[in-house]
Amino acid sequence: MSFRARLTLAVALAVAVAVAGASAITYVLVRGELRGEVDDALRERVSSVRLRVVNDPSGNPFLDLPPTRFGGAEGITQLVTSEGSAIQSPAARVELPVTERARLTAAGKRGSFFANATVAGTHLRVYTLPVDRPGLALQIARPLDEVDAALERIRGLLVLIAAAGIALAAGLGLVVSRAVLAPVQRLTRAAEDVTETRDLSRRIDDDGSDELARLASTFNTMLAALEDSARAQRQLVSDASHELRTPLTSLRTNIEVLSRDVALPAGEREQLLRDVTEQLGEMTALIAELVELARGDQAPVEPEDVRLDLVTADAIERTRRNRPGVSFSAELEESPIRGVPATIERAISNLLDNAAKWSPVGGEVEVTVRDGEVTVRDHGPGIDEEDLPFVFDRFYRATVARSMPGSGLGLAIVRQVAEAHGGAVSAEAAQGGGTRLRLRLRPEPLKS
Ligand code: ATP
Ligand code: MG
């Protein structure tokens, strides 16, 4: 059974119980009230009509009934003896049954009481009370026909009202459950939608402060977390391809040179082979790192004491080999920091690679290291004012850069590395043209 059906049923059932209870109470109260009226009428009759018990000529008591003024409903009257027999007026046509209790009242052992009896198919209310003659009690009865008819009508009405109430409750329950379950249904649809389309950017309305709004907001938080992790995964893949491209390119260049120029001077040949081996080693390390990252290995790489100036020198050396058309000048002060040398070198290489890429042929790239900060300045076209805020975004490339090779990931990786080290990276236009990029990392005090 669906939750909605169960909810409706529960509402209808609750209302049914309430309505049935209220009807039963109403019925009992009305019945008491109506019978009370009959009882009052009986009492009234006893007190208003002077009933006299007299003796007939043979000495037997009998009831001397004065005639009612308008005739009619004087009811049935009889005397009961303590032996349990009934004495009736000569005109009486029916005899009331004498109960044990009535006999006891006649014997003076019990007080007056009301009881119901059925005589000759008629439902009667019988009032039994002691009279001033010992050994006798008076019984006076009135038919309950009218009261019974009224009660029957009321019963019918109550059943009708209860049925209508329950039906109404079921209908309202259906409407209410629909309204109550609408947010749940929206949630379900959203979840199904996400499953179907794999679109994790979907969010659902979570206005309000009730439980369902909280559920919705929890759902949204979960979606956001999933989206983040999916994005991180995609980033990892794109970072991986970006990071692998650079060493692959230089590897390819070196191998091409080796295979083309068979008659290379021995020294140069050895240098190239050493480069190739080194690059292969770098790539192996990089791949191992990426595999580790992809495995979701949460253990962060332990930072170590790093000399930023030395790491920068290595990066310059590497870029120099890949970009022979550009010259590099370096002003490197001893600068100890804490960090992961491989990733820092990768970040600096990305800066140098950009500077070299945008430099005119034969241009110079100036690199300085001081107090945990690397500055790279080139004499290229510079970055347009409107592009400046975006160059660190993933995949962002200025319009003028679209014709150049690149994927727009280099500076995003630099920013990520800077932030991971508690630092920052910024770009600005250099005086006299070109671009200046600063990578700030947290400096460590110089050890003496
Ligand atoms: P990739 O580094 O992924 O191969 P890319 O160099 O285009 O590609 P980023 O290094 O992220 O990507 O640089 C982003 C954009 O910033 C570049 O496309 C270019 O428009 C601009 N830019 C970066 N460095 C310079 C620079 N030194 N001079 C001029 N523009 C630059
Ligand atoms: Mg780049």
PDB file of N, CA, C and O in Angstrom, residues 309-349:
ATOM      1  N   ASP A 309      64.755  29.036  -4.096  1.00  0.00           N
ATOM      2  CA  ASP A 309      65.695  29.491  -5.127  1.00  0.00           C
ATOM      3  C   ASP A 309      66.233  28.302  -5.939  1.00  0.00           C
ATOM      4  O   ASP A 309      66.341  28.374  -7.163  1.00  0.00           O
ATOM      5  N   LEU A 310      66.498  27.191  -5.234  1.00  0.00           N
ATOM      6  CA  LEU A 310      67.050  26.022  -5.950  1.00  0.00           C
ATOM      7  C   LEU A 310      65.989  25.367  -6.832  1.00  0.00           C
ATOM      8  O   LEU A 310      66.264  24.977  -7.967  1.00  0.00           O
ATOM      9  N   VAL A 311      64.784  25.274  -6.276  1.00  0.00           N
ATOM     10  CA  VAL A 311      63.690  24.698  -7.069  1.00  0.00           C
ATOM     11  C   VAL A 311      63.463  25.546  -8.312  1.00  0.00           C
ATOM     12  O   VAL A 311      63.281  25.032  -9.423  1.00  0.00           O
ATOM     13  N   THR A 312      63.500  26.881  -8.146  1.00  0.00           N
ATOM     14  CA  THR A 312      63.300  27.784  -9.283  1.00  0.00           C
ATOM     15  C   THR A 312      64.406  27.575 -10.322  1.00  0.00           C
ATOM     16  O   THR A 312      64.142  27.544 -11.530  1.00  0.00           O
ATOM     17  N   ALA A 313      65.652  27.421  -9.837  1.00  0.00           N
ATOM     18  CA  ALA A 313      66.778  27.209 -10.756  1.00  0.00           C
ATOM     19  C   ALA A 313      66.547  25.949 -11.589  1.00  0.00           C
ATOM     20  O   ALA A 313      66.764  25.952 -12.814  1.00  0.00           O
ATOM     21  N   ASP A 314      66.060  24.895 -10.926  1.00  0.00           N
ATOM     22  CA  ASP A 314      65.764  23.653 -11.653  1.00  0.00           C
ATOM     23  C   ASP A 314      64.704  23.891 -12.724  1.00  0.00           C
ATOM     24  O   ASP A 314      64.815  23.412 -13.853  1.00  0.00           O
ATOM     25  N   ALA A 315      63.666  24.628 -12.333  1.00  0.00           N
ATOM     26  CA  ALA A 315      62.556  24.892 -13.261  1.00  0.00           C
ATOM     27  C   ALA A 315      63.050  25.692 -14.453  1.00  0.00           C
ATOM     28  O   ALA A 315      62.671  25.438 -15.600  1.00  0.00           O
ATOM     29  N   ILE A 316      63.930  26.686 -14.182  1.00  0.00           N
ATOM     30  CA  ILE A 316      64.473  27.513 -15.267  1.00  0.00           C
ATOM     31  C   ILE A 316      65.264  26.614 -16.223  1.00  0.00           C
ATOM     32  O   ILE A 316      65.109  26.698 -17.450  1.00  0.00           O
ATOM     33  N   GLU A 317      66.059  25.745 -15.631  1.00  0.00           N
ATOM     34  CA  GLU A 317      66.887  24.840 -16.427  1.00  0.00           C
ATOM     35  C   GLU A 317      66.012  24.020 -17.379  1.00  0.00           C
ATOM     36  O   GLU A 317      66.297  23.884 -18.568  1.00  0.00           O
ATOM     37  N   ARG A 318      64.946  23.510 -16.833  1.00  0.00           N
ATOM     38  CA  ARG A 318      64.037  22.666 -17.613  1.00  0.00           C
ATOM     39  C   ARG A 318      63.382  23.469 -18.748  1.00  0.00           C
ATOM     40  O   ARG A 318      63.336  23.034 -19.900  1.00  0.00           O
ATOM     41  N   THR A 319      62.884  24.660 -18.422  1.00  0.00           N
ATOM     42  CA  THR A 319      62.194  25.473 -19.421  1.00  0.00           C
ATOM     43  C   THR A 319      63.160  25.915 -20.518  1.00  0.00           C
ATOM     44  O   THR A 319      62.815  25.974 -21.696  1.00  0.00           O
ATOM     45  N   ARG A 320      64.375  26.216 -20.074  1.00  0.00           N
ATOM     46  CA  ARG A 320      65.397  26.635 -21.025  1.00  0.00           C
ATOM     47  C   ARG A 320      65.565  25.579 -22.124  1.00  0.00           C
ATOM     48  O   ARG A 320      65.674  25.908 -23.312  1.00  0.00           O
ATOM     49  N   ARG A 321      65.570  24.332 -21.703  1.00  0.00           N
ATOM     50  CA  ARG A 321      65.742  23.236 -22.672  1.00  0.00           C
ATOM     51  C   ARG A 321      64.565  23.151 -23.631  1.00  0.00           C
ATOM     52  O   ARG A 321      64.718  22.901 -24.815  1.00  0.00           O
ATOM     53  N   ASN A 322      63.371  23.380 -23.087  1.00  0.00           N
ATOM     54  CA  ASN A 322      62.166  23.243 -23.924  1.00  0.00           C
ATOM     55  C   ASN A 322      61.919  24.468 -24.795  1.00  0.00           C
ATOM     56  O   ASN A 322      61.216  24.388 -25.790  1.00  0.00           O
ATOM     57  N   ARG A 323      62.420  25.634 -24.350  1.00  0.00           N
ATOM     58  CA  ARG A 323      62.143  26.880 -25.080  1.00  0.00           C
ATOM     59  C   ARG A 323      63.464  27.555 -25.434  1.00  0.00           C
ATOM     60  O   ARG A 323      63.844  28.577 -24.839  1.00  0.00           O
ATOM     61  N   PRO A 324      64.151  27.007 -26.399  1.00  0.00           N
ATOM     62  CA  PRO A 324      65.492  27.544 -26.691  1.00  0.00           C
ATOM     63  C   PRO A 324      65.468  28.952 -27.274  1.00  0.00           C
ATOM     64  O   PRO A 324      66.464  29.665 -27.190  1.00  0.00           O
ATOM     65  N   GLY A 325      64.358  29.421 -27.793  1.00  0.00           N
ATOM     66  CA  GLY A 325      64.296  30.737 -28.427  1.00  0.00           C
ATOM     67  C   GLY A 325      64.265  31.892 -27.442  1.00  0.00           C
ATOM     68  O   GLY A 325      64.283  33.064 -27.836  1.00  0.00           O
ATOM     69  N   VAL A 326      64.194  31.625 -26.169  1.00  0.00           N
ATOM     70  CA  VAL A 326      64.039  32.693 -25.167  1.00  0.00           C
ATOM     71  C   VAL A 326      65.193  32.594 -24.172  1.00  0.00           C
ATOM     72  O   VAL A 326      65.666  31.509 -23.851  1.00  0.00           O
ATOM     73  N   SER A 327      65.650  33.764 -23.711  1.00  0.00           N
ATOM     74  CA  SER A 327      66.720  33.711 -22.694  1.00  0.00           C
ATOM     75  C   SER A 327      66.144  34.024 -21.315  1.00  0.00           C
ATOM     76  O   SER A 327      65.169  34.765 -21.188  1.00  0.00           O
ATOM     77  N   PHE A 328      66.738  33.421 -20.319  1.00  0.00           N
ATOM     78  CA  PHE A 328      66.261  33.619 -18.951  1.00  0.00           C
ATOM     79  C   PHE A 328      67.338  34.289 -18.127  1.00  0.00           C
ATOM     80  O   PHE A 328      68.504  33.883 -18.171  1.00  0.00           O
ATOM     81  N   SER A 329      66.954  35.325 -17.383  1.00  0.00           N
ATOM     82  CA  SER A 329      67.908  35.891 -16.424  1.00  0.00           C
ATOM     83  C   SER A 329      67.347  35.666 -15.039  1.00  0.00           C
ATOM     84  O   SER A 329      66.141  35.799 -14.818  1.00  0.00           O
ATOM     85  N   ALA A 330      68.222  35.253 -14.106  1.00  0.00           N
ATOM     86  CA  ALA A 330      67.705  34.886 -12.783  1.00  0.00           C
ATOM     87  C   ALA A 330      68.420  35.630 -11.675  1.00  0.00           C
ATOM     88  O   ALA A 330      69.623  35.858 -11.745  1.00  0.00           O
ATOM     89  N   GLU A 331      67.669  36.084 -10.730  1.00  0.00           N
ATOM     90  CA  GLU A 331      68.227  36.739  -9.547  1.00  0.00           C
ATOM     91  C   GLU A 331      67.655  35.994  -8.354  1.00  0.00           C
ATOM     92  O   GLU A 331      66.533  36.263  -7.915  1.00  0.00           O
ATOM     93  N   LEU A 332      68.386  35.003  -7.880  1.00  0.00           N
ATOM     94  CA  LEU A 332      67.817  34.098  -6.900  1.00  0.00           C
ATOM     95  C   LEU A 332      68.494  34.260  -5.543  1.00  0.00           C
ATOM     96  O   LEU A 332      69.686  33.976  -5.400  1.00  0.00           O
ATOM     97  N   GLU A 333      67.730  34.724  -4.567  1.00  0.00           N
ATOM     98  CA  GLU A 333      68.267  34.818  -3.206  1.00  0.00           C
ATOM     99  C   GLU A 333      67.907  33.547  -2.455  1.00  0.00           C
ATOM    100  O   GLU A 333      66.840  32.961  -2.710  1.00  0.00           O
ATOM    101  N   GLU A 334      68.726  33.204  -1.502  1.00  0.00           N
ATOM    102  CA  GLU A 334      68.431  32.008  -0.729  1.00  0.00           C
ATOM    103  C   GLU A 334      67.093  32.205  -0.009  1.00  0.00           C
ATOM    104  O   GLU A 334      66.883  33.191   0.682  1.00  0.00           O
ATOM    105  N   SER A 335      66.169  31.254  -0.257  1.00  0.00           N
ATOM    106  CA  SER A 335      64.830  31.441   0.305  1.00  0.00           C
ATOM    107  C   SER A 335      64.236  30.105   0.738  1.00  0.00           C
ATOM    108  O   SER A 335      63.665  29.376  -0.066  1.00  0.00           O
ATOM    109  N   PRO A 336      64.358  29.777   2.017  1.00  0.00           N
ATOM    110  CA  PRO A 336      63.812  28.504   2.476  1.00  0.00           C
ATOM    111  C   PRO A 336      62.301  28.602   2.716  1.00  0.00           C
ATOM    112  O   PRO A 336      61.826  29.606   3.257  1.00  0.00           O
ATOM    113  N   ILE A 337      61.593  27.598   2.303  1.00  0.00           N
ATOM    114  CA  ILE A 337      60.145  27.549   2.575  1.00  0.00           C
ATOM    115  C   ILE A 337      59.807  26.115   2.978  1.00  0.00           C
ATOM    116  O   ILE A 337      60.670  25.247   2.958  1.00  0.00           O
ATOM    117  N   ARG A 338      58.508  25.916   3.376  1.00  0.00           N
ATOM    118  CA  ARG A 338      58.063  24.545   3.597  1.00  0.00           C
ATOM    119  C   ARG A 338      57.062  24.202   2.512  1.00  0.00           C
ATOM    120  O   ARG A 338      56.200  25.011   2.186  1.00  0.00           O
ATOM    121  N   GLY A 339      57.221  23.044   1.935  1.00  0.00           N
ATOM    122  CA  GLY A 339      56.284  22.683   0.885  1.00  0.00           C
ATOM    123  C   GLY A 339      56.667  21.377   0.219  1.00  0.00           C
ATOM    124  O   GLY A 339      57.555  20.668   0.677  1.00  0.00           O
ATOM    125  N   VAL A 340      55.969  21.106  -0.881  1.00  0.00           N
ATOM    126  CA  VAL A 340      56.234  19.880  -1.625  1.00  0.00           C
ATOM    127  C   VAL A 340      57.009  20.292  -2.868  1.00  0.00           C
ATOM    128  O   VAL A 340      56.463  20.940  -3.755  1.00  0.00           O
ATOM    129  N   PRO A 341      58.309  19.970  -2.958  1.00  0.00           N
ATOM    130  CA  PRO A 341      59.157  20.498  -4.027  1.00  0.00           C
ATOM    131  C   PRO A 341      58.624  20.176  -5.418  1.00  0.00           C
ATOM    132  O   PRO A 341      58.627  21.046  -6.293  1.00  0.00           O
ATOM    133  N   ALA A 342      58.127  18.950  -5.636  1.00  0.00           N
ATOM    134  CA  ALA A 342      57.698  18.578  -6.991  1.00  0.00           C
ATOM    135  C   ALA A 342      56.564  19.471  -7.471  1.00  0.00           C
ATOM    136  O   ALA A 342      56.585  19.947  -8.612  1.00  0.00           O
ATOM    137  N   THR A 343      55.588  19.716  -6.601  1.00  0.00           N
ATOM    138  CA  THR A 343      54.443  20.527  -7.051  1.00  0.00           C
ATOM    139  C   THR A 343      54.851  21.992  -7.203  1.00  0.00           C
ATOM    140  O   THR A 343      54.378  22.678  -8.111  1.00  0.00           O
ATOM    141  N   ILE A 344      55.735  22.474  -6.335  1.00  0.00           N
ATOM    142  CA  ILE A 344      56.181  23.872  -6.456  1.00  0.00           C
ATOM    143  C   ILE A 344      56.944  24.047  -7.772  1.00  0.00           C
ATOM    144  O   ILE A 344      56.738  25.015  -8.504  1.00  0.00           O
ATOM    145  N   GLU A 345      57.762  23.092  -8.084  1.00  0.00           N
ATOM    146  CA  GLU A 345      58.524  23.197  -9.329  1.00  0.00           C
ATOM    147  C   GLU A 345      57.568  23.175 -10.526  1.00  0.00           C
ATOM    148  O   GLU A 345      57.743  23.924 -11.483  1.00  0.00           O
ATOM    149  N   ARG A 346      56.536  22.368 -10.416  1.00  0.00           N
ATOM    150  CA  ARG A 346      55.568  22.313 -11.510  1.00  0.00           C
ATOM    151  C   ARG A 346      54.896  23.681 -11.688  1.00  0.00           C
ATOM    152  O   ARG A 346      54.687  24.158 -12.800  1.00  0.00           O
ATOM    153  N   ALA A 347      54.550  24.321 -10.581  1.00  0.00           N
ATOM    154  CA  ALA A 347      53.895  25.629 -10.641  1.00  0.00           C
ATOM    155  C   ALA A 347      54.819  26.660 -11.268  1.00  0.00           C
ATOM    156  O   ALA A 347      54.410  27.416 -12.164  1.00  0.00           O
ATOM    157  N   ILE A 348      56.066  26.675 -10.817  1.00  0.00           N
ATOM    158  CA  ILE A 348      57.013  27.665 -11.367  1.00  0.00           C
ATOM    159  C   ILE A 348      57.238  27.400 -12.856  1.00  0.00           C
ATOM    160  O   ILE A 348      57.281  28.330 -13.672  1.00  0.00           O
ATOM    161  N   SER A 349      57.333  26.120 -13.219  1.00  0.00           N
ATOM    162  CA  SER A 349      57.522  25.776 -14.630  1.00  0.00           C
ATOM    163  C   SER A 349      56.360  26.298 -15.467  1.00  0.00           C
ATOM    164  O   SER A 349      56.555  26.770 -16.588  1.00  0.00           O
TER     165      SER A 349
END
